[in-house]
CSV table of C-alpha atoms and ligand atoms in Angstrom, one decimal:
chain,number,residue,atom,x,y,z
A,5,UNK,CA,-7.5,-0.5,-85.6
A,6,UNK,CA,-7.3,0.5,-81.8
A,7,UNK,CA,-3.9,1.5,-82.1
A,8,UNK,CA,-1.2,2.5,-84.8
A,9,UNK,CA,2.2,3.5,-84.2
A,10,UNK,CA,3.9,4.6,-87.1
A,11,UNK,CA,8.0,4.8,-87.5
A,12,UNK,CA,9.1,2.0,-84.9
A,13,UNK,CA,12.3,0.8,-84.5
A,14,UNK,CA,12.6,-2.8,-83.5
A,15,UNK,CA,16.2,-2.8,-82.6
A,16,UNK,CA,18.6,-0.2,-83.3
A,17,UNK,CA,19.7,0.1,-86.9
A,18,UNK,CA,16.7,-1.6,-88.7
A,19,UNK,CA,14.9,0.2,-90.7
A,20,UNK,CA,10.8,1.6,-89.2
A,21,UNK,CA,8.2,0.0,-89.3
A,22,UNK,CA,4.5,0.4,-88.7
A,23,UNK,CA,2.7,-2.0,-86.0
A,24,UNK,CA,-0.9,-1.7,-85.9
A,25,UNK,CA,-3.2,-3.3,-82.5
A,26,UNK,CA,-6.4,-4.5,-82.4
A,27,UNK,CA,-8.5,-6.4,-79.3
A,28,UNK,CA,-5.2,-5.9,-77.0
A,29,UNK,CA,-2.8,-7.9,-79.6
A,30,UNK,CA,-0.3,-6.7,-82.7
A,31,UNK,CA,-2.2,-7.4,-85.5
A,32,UNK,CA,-0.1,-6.1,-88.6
A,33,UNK,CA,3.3,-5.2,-88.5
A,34,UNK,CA,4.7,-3.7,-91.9
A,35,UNK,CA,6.9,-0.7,-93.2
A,36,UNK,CA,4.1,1.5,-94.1
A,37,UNK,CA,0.6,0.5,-93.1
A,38,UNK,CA,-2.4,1.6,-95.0
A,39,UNK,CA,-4.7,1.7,-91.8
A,40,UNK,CA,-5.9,4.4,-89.3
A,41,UNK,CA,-5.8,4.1,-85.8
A,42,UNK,CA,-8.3,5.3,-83.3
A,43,UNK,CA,-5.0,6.2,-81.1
A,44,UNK,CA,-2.1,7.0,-83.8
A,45,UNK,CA,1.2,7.0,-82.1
A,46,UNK,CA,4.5,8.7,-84.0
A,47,UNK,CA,7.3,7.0,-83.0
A,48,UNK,CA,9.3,9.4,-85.2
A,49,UNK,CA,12.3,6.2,-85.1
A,50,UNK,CA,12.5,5.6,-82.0
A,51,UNK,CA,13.5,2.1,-80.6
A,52,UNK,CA,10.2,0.1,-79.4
A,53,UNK,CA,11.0,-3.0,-77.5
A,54,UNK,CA,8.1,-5.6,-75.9
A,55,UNK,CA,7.6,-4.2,-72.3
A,56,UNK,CA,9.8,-4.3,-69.2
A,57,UNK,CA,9.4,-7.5,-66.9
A,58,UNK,CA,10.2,-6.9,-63.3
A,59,UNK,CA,11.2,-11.1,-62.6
A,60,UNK,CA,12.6,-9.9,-59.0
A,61,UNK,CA,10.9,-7.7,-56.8
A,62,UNK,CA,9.9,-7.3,-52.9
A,63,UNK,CA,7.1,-5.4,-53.2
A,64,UNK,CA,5.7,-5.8,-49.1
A,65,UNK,CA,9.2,-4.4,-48.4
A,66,UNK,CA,9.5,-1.3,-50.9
A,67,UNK,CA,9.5,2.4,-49.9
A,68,UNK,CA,10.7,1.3,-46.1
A,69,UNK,CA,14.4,2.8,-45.7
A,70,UNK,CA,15.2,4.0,-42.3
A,71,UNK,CA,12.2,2.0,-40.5
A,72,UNK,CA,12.8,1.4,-37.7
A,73,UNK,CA,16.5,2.0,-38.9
A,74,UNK,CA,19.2,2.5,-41.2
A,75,UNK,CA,21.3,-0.7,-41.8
A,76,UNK,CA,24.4,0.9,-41.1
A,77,UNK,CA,26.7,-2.1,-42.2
A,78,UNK,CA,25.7,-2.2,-45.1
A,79,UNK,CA,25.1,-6.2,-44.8
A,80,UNK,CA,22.7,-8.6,-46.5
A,81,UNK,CA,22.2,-9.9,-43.1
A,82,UNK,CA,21.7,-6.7,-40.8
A,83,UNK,CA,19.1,-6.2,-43.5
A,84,UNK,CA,17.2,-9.3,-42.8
A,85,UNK,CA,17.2,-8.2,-38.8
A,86,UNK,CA,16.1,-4.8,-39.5
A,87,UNK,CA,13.5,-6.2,-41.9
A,88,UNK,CA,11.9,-8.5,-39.2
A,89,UNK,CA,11.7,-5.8,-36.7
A,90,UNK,CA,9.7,-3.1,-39.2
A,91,UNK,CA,7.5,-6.6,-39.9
A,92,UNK,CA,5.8,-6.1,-36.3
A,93,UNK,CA,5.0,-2.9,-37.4
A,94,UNK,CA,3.2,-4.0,-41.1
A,95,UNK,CA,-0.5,-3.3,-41.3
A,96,UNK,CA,-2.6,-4.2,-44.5
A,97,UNK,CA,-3.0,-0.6,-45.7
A,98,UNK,CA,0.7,-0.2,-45.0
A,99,UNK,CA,1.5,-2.8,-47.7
A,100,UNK,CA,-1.1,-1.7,-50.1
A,101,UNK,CA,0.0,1.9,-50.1
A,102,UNK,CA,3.9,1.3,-50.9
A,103,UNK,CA,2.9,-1.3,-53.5
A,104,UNK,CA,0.7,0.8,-55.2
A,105,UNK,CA,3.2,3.7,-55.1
A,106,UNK,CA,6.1,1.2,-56.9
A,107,UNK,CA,4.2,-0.5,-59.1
A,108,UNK,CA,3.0,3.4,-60.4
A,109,UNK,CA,7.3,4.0,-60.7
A,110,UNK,CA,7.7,0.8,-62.7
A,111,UNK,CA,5.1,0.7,-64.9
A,112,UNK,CA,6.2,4.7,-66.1
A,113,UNK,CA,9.2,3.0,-66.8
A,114,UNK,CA,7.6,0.4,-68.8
A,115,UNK,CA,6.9,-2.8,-66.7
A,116,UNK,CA,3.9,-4.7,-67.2
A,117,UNK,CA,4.7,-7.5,-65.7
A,118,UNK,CA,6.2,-8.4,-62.0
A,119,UNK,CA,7.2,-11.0,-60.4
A,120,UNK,CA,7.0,-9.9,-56.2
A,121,UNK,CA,8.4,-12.0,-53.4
A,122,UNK,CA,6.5,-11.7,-50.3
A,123,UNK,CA,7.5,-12.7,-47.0
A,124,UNK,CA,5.1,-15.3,-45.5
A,125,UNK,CA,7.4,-15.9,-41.8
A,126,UNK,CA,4.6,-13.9,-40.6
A,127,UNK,CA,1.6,-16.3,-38.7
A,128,UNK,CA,-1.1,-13.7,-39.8
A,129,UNK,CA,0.3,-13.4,-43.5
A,130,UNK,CA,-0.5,-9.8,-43.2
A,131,UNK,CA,1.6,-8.6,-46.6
A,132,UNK,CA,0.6,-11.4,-48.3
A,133,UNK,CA,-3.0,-11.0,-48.2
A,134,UNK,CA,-2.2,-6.9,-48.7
A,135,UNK,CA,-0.4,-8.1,-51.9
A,136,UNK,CA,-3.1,-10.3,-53.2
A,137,UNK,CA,-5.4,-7.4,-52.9
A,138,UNK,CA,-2.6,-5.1,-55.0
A,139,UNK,CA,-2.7,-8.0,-57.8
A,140,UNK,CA,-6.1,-7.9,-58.3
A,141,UNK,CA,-6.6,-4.2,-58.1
A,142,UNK,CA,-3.9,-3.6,-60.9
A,143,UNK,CA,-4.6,-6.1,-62.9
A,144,UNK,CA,-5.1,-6.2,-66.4
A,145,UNK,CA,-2.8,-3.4,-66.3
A,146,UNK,CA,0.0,-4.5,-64.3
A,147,UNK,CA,0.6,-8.5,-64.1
A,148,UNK,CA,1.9,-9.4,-61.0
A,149,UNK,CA,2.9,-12.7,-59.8
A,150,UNK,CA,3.4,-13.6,-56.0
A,151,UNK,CA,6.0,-15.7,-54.3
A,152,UNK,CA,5.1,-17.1,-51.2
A,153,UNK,CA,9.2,-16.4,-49.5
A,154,UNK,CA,10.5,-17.6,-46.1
A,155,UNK,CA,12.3,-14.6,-45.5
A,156,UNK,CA,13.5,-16.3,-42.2
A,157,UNK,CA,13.6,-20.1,-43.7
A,158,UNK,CA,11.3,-22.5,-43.7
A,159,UNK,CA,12.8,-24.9,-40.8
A,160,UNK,CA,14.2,-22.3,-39.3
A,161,UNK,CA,11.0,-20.2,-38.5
A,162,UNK,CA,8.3,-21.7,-36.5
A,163,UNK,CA,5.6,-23.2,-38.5
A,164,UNK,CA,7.8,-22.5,-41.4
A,165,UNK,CA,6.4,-25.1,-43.9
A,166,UNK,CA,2.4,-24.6,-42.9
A,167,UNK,CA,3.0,-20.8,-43.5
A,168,UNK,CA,4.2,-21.8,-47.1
A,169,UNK,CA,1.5,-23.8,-47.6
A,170,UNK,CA,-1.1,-21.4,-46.7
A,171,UNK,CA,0.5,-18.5,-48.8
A,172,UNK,CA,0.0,-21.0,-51.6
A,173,UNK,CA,-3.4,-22.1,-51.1
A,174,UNK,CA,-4.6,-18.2,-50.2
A,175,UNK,CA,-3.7,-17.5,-53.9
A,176,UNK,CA,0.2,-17.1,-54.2
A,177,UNK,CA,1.5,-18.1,-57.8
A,178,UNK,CA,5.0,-19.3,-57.3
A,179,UNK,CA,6.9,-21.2,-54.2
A,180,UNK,CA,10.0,-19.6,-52.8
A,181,UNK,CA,12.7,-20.5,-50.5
A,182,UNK,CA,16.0,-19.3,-49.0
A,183,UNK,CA,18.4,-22.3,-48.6
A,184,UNK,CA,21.5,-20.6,-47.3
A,185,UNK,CA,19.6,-18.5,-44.7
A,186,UNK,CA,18.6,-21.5,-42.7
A,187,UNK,CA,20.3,-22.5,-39.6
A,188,UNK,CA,22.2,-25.6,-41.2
A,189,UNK,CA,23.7,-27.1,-44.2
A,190,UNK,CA,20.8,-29.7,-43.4
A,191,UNK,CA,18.1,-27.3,-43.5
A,192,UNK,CA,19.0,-26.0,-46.7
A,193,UNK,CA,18.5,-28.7,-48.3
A,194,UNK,CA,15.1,-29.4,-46.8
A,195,UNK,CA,14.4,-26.2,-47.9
A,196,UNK,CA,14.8,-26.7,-51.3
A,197,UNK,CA,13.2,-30.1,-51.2
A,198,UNK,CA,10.2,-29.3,-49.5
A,199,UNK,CA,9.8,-25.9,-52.1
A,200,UNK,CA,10.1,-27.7,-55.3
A,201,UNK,CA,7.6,-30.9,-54.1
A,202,UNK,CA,5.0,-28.5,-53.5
A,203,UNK,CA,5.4,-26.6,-57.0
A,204,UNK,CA,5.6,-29.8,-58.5
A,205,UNK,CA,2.5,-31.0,-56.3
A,206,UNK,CA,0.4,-28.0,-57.0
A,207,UNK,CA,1.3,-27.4,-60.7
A,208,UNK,CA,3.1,-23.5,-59.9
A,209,UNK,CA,6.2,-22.4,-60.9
A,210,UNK,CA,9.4,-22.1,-58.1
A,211,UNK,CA,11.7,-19.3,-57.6
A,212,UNK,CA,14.0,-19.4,-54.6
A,213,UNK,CA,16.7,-17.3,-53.2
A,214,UNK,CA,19.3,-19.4,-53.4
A,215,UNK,CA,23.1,-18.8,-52.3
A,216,UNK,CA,23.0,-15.1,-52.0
A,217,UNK,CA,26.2,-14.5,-50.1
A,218,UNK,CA,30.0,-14.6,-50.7
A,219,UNK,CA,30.4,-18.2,-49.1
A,220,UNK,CA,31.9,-20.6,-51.1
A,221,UNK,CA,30.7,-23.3,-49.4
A,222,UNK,CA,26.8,-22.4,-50.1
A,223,UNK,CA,26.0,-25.2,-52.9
A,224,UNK,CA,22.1,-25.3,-52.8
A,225,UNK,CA,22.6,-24.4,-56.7
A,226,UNK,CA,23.4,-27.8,-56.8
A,227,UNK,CA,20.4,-29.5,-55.1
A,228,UNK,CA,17.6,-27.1,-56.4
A,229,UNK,CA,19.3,-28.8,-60.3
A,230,UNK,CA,18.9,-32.1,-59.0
A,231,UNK,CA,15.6,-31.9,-57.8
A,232,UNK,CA,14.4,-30.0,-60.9
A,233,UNK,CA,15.7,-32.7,-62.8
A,234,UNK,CA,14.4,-35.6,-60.6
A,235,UNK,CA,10.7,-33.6,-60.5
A,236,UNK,CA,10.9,-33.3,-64.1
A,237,UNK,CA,10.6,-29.2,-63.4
A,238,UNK,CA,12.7,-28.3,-66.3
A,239,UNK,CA,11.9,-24.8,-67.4
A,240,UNK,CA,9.7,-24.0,-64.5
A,241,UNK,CA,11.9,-23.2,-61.6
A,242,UNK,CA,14.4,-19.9,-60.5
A,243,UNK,CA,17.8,-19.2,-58.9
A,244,UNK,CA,17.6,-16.2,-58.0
A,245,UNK,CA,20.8,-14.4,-57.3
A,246,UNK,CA,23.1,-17.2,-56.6
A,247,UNK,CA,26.0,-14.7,-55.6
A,248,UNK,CA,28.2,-17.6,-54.2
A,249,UNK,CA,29.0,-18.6,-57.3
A,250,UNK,CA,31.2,-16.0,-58.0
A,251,UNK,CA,33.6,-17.5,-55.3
A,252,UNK,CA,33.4,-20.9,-56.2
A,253,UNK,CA,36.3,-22.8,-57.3
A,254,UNK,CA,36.4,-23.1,-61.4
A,255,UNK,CA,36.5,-26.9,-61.5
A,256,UNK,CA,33.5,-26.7,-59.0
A,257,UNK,CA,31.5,-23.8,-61.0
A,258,UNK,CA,32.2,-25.8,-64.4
A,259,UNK,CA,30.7,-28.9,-63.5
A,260,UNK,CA,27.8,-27.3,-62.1
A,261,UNK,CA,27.0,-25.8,-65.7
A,262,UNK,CA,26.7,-29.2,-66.6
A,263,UNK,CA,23.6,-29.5,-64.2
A,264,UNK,CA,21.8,-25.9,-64.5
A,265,UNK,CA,21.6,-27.3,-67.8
A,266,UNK,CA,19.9,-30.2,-67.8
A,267,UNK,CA,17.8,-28.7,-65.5
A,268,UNK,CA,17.0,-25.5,-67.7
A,269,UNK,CA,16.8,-23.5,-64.9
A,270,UNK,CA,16.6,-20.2,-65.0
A,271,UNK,CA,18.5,-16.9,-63.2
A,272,UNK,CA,18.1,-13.7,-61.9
A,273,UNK,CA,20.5,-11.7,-60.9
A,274,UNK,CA,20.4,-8.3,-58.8
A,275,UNK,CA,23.0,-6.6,-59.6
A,276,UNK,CA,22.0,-3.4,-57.6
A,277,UNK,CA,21.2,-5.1,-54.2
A,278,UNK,CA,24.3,-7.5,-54.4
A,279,UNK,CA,26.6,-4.7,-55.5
A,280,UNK,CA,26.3,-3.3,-51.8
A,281,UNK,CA,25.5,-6.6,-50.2
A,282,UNK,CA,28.2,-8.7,-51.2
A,283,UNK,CA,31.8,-8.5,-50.3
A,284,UNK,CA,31.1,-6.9,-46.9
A,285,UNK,CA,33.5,-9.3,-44.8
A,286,UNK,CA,36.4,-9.1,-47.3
A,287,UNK,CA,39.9,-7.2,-46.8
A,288,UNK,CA,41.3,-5.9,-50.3
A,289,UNK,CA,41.1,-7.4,-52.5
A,290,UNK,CA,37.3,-7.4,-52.3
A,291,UNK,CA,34.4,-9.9,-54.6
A,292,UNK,CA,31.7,-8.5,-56.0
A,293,UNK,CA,29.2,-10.7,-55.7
A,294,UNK,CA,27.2,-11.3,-58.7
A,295,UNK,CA,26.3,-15.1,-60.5
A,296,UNK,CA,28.6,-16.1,-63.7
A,297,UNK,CA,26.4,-14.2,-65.6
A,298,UNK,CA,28.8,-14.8,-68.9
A,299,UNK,CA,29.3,-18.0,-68.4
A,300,UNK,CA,25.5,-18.7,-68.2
A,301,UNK,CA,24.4,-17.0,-71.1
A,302,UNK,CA,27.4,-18.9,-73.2
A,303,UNK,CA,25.9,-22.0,-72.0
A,304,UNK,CA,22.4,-21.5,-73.4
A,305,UNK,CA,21.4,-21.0,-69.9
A,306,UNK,CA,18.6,-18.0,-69.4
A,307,UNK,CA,19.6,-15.3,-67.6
A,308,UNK,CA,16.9,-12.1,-66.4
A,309,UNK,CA,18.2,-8.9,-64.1
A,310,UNK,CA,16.2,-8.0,-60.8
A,311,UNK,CA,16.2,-4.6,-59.2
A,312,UNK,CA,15.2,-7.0,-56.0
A,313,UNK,CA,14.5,-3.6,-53.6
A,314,UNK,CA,13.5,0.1,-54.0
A,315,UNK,CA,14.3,2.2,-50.5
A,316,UNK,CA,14.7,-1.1,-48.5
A,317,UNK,CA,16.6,-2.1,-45.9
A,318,UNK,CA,19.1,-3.8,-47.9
A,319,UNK,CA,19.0,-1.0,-50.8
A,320,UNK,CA,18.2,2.5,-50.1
A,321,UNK,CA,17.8,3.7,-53.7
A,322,UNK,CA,15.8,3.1,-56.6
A,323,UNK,CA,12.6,4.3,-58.3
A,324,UNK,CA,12.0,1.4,-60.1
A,325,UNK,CA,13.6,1.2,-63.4
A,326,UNK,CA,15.0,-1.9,-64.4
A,327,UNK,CA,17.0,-0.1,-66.9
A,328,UNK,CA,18.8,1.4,-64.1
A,329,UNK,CA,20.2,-2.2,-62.6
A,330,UNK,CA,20.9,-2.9,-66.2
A,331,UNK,CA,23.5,0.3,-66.5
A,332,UNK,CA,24.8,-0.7,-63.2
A,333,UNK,CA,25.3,-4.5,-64.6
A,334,UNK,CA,27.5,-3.1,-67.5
A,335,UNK,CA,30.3,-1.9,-65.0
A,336,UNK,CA,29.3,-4.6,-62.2
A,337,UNK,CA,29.3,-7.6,-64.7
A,338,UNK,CA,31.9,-6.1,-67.4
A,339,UNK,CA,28.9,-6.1,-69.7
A,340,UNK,CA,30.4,-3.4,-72.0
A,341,UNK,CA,30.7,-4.7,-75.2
A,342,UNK,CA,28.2,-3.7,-77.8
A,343,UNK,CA,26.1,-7.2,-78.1
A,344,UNK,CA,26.2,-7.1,-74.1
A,345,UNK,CA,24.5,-3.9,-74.3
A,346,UNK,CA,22.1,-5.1,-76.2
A,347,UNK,CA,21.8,-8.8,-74.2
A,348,UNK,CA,20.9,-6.6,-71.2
A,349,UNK,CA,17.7,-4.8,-72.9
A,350,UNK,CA,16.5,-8.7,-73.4
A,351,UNK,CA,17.3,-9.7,-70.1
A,352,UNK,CA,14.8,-7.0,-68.6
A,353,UNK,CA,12.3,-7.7,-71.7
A,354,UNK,CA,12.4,-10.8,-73.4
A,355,UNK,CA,14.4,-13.3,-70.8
A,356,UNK,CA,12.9,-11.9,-67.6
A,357,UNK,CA,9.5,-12.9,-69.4
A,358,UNK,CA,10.6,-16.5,-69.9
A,359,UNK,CA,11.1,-16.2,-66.0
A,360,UNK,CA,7.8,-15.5,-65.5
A,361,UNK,CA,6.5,-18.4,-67.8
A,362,UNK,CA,5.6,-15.9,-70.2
A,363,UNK,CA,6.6,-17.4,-73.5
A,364,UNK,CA,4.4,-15.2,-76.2
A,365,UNK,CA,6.3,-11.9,-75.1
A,366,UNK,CA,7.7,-10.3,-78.3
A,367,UNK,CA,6.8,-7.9,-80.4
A,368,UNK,CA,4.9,-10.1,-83.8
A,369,UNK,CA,1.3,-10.6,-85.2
A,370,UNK,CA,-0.9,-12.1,-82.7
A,371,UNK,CA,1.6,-11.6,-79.3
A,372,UNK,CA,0.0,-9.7,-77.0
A,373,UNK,CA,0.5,-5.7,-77.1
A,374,UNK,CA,2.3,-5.0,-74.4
A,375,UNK,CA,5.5,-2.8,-75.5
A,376,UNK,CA,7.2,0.3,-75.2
A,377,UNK,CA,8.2,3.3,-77.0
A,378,UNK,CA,12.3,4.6,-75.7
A,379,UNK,CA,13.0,8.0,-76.3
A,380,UNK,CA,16.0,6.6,-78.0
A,381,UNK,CA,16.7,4.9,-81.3
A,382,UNK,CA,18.9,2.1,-80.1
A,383,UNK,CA,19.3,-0.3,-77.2
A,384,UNK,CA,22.6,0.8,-76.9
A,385,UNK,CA,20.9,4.8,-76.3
A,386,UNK,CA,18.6,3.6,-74.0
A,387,UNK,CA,20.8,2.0,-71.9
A,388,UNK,CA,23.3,4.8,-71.7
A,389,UNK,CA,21.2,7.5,-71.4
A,390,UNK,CA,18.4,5.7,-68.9
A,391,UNK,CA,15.9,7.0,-72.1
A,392,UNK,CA,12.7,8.0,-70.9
A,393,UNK,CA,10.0,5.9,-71.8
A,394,UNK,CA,8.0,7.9,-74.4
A,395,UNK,CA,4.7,5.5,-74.3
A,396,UNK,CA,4.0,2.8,-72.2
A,397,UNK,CA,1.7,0.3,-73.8
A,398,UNK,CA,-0.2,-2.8,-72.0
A,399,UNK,CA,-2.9,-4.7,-73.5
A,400,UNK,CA,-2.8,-2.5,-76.4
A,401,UNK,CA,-3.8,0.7,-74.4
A,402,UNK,CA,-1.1,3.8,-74.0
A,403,UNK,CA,-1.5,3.2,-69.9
A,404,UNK,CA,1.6,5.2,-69.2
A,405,UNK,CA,3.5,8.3,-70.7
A,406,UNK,CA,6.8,10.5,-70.1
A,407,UNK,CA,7.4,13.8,-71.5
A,408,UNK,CA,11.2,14.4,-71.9
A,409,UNK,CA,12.7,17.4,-70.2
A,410,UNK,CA,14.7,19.7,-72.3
A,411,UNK,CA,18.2,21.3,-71.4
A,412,UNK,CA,19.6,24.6,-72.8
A,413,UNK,CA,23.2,26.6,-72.4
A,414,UNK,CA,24.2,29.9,-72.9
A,415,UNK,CA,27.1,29.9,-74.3
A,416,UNK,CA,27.9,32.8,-76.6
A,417,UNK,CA,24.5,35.4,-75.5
A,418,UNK,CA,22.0,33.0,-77.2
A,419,UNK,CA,20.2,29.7,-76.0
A,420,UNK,CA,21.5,26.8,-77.2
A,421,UNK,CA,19.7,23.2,-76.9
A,422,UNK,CA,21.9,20.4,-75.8
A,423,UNK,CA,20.8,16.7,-76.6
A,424,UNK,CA,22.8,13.8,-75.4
A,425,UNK,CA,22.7,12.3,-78.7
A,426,UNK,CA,26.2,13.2,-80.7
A,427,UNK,CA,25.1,12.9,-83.8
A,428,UNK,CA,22.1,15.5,-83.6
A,429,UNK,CA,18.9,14.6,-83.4
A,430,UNK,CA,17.8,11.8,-80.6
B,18,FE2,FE1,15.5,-10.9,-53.3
């Protein structure tokens, strides 16, 4: 075998198990294999999971904070400006240097596969190209799909459509859009219209920005359904962060279940971009702005989590572990309860990989080897403690590790180790 790790925990409380790779897939999975490895891994119990999927991520804006400014607001929209002024500035080795850098970050913390948005209102497609470049020059490590995204809109930015068309035929992977961003109700709608014809036209998948604000009366949720239905897109298209429809009316948010059924969309939400974004023009009491992430999953309804921006102009943190927008979703989406823990390790594994279109993403014979070892034995550890990810595996190669640091106290003369684990041992 290429690869044995002995002592895996699949989820927390089962008993190990030993899960054996060969040619880049899982090829035995059993309590105690009777094979060698020519790599042998001791998971010692810790809590293996299939690797992290990044399904929301701006990669050509990453690792920019304070250029040319700080947004000082604090608003989704002061973001926007500030983001098309440090655009003039973008050069090609610009882009491919801070992707490079985040994608590094990420894939310590154990993703594989992303999912990048890349702004295409830009007439010589500079990041774009920068990013297709990136793709190829990570891959088969790192998976990484492009959006072609009309920061700016598509009919409300000159040449709007073309642009999205020529992101798409230079290479990009899935068709974006921004409804609510352009100038009128009108627009919007267009907007959706025009994205989901061309995925539909050119076989790709569709992920827009859809609703991200605290306006009530932004309902492209609604049209991006229908058209999915009426395209027969089922499956294949995103709403990605969909904030608005925290502030809808119930009756209004109920019926609309009906339709992001049928039309098996998918979500993403962001919790640690909208948790600064949103709510900026509200007096106490004041919305946060996340999707009705509860109601969704009750409904059947797939639901991944973003981190959306590391060091951006709209989020100045980061460093690009999802695990870390999944502890903030806990408290941000009163995600507390045990099996909510848990639902938020698949929804940065498992359901952000359905995102993506990736269907074969779990840890069984004959699924690809991508996975990683927590330095934790539950998901319920991992999440609390942000665990380290001990081994990061992709294509059934370790292509990532983390050494944990150690703490000590002195106490009573001597050196005592302290774990964050109560009951001894990790
Ligand atoms: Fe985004």
């Amino acid at each position: 075998m290429d690869l044995v790790v002995r002592r895996a925990r699949l989820t927390g409380g089962a008993e190990p198990v030993d899960l054996a790779v060969q040619d880049g897939r899982i090829a035995l999975l059993a309590p105690s294999l009777d094979v060698r490895g020519r790599v042998e891994l001791d998971a010692d119990g810790r809590l293996v999971t299939p690797s992290l999927v990044e399904p929301h991520i701006h990669l050509d804006a990453v690792l920019t904070v304070g250029q040319p400014r700080y947004n000082q607001s604090g608003s989704l929209f002061e973001g926007i400006e500030i983001w098309a002024e440090r655009v003039r500035s973008l050069t090609h080795e610009d882009v491919k240097h801070r992707a490079h850098q985040a994608l590094r970050w990420m894939l310590v913390h154990g993703v594989t596969h992303v999912r990048t948005h890349v702004d295409v209102c830009d007439p010589s497609l500079t990041a774009l190209r920068a990013l297709l470049e990136v793709k190829r020059e990570v891959a088969p490590t790192v998976q990484v799909q492009i959006v072609a995204f009309p920061q700016q809109g598509i009919y409300s930015f000159p040449d709007g459509e073309r642009l999205v068309q020529e992101a798409v035929r230079l290479g990009a992977d899935v068709v974006g859009g921004i409804p609510h961003y352009e100038w009128t109700r009108e627009y919007g709608e267009r907007d959706v219209k025009f994205a989901l014809k061309l995925a539909a036209e050119q076989g790709l998948l569709a992920d827009l920005h859809c609703d991200e604000t605290d306006d009530d009366q932004s309902r492209f949720l609604e049209v991006l359904c229908a058209e999915t239905i009426r395209l027969g897109l089922q499956g294949r298209v995103t709403a990605s962060h969909t904030t608005a429809m925290h502030s809808y009316n119930n009756a209004y948010a109920y019926r609309l279940l009906r339709w992001i059924r049928h039309a098996g969309v998918h979500f993403i939400t962001n919790p640690l971009d909208n948790a600064v974004l949103q709510g900026r023009f509200d007096a106490y009491p004041v919305r946060r702005g996340y999707t009705r992430i509860k109601e969704l999953l009750a409904n059947g309804i797939n639901v991944a989590v973003g981190h959306d921006s590391i060091m951006d102009p709209w989020y100045p943190l980061g460093v690009g572990d999802p695990l870390q927008a999944a502890f903030v979703l806990v408290h941000y989406g009163h995600m507390s309860g045990y099996e909510e823990i848990r639902e938020l390790v698949r929804m940065v594994t498992t359901r952000a990989a359905r995102c993506l279109g990736l269907e074969d993403h779990r840890i069984e014979p004959g699924a690809p080897a991508n996975f990683v070892v927590f330095d934790a034995t539950s998901e319920f550890d991992a999440i609390r403690t942000l665990a380290p990810r001990r081994w990061v595996v992709a294509g059934g190669r370790v292509v990532a590790r983390t050494d944990p640091s150690r703490s000590f106290v002195r106490l009573d003369g001597g050196e005592e180790e302290v774990t964050f684990h109560p009951h001894g041992h990790r």
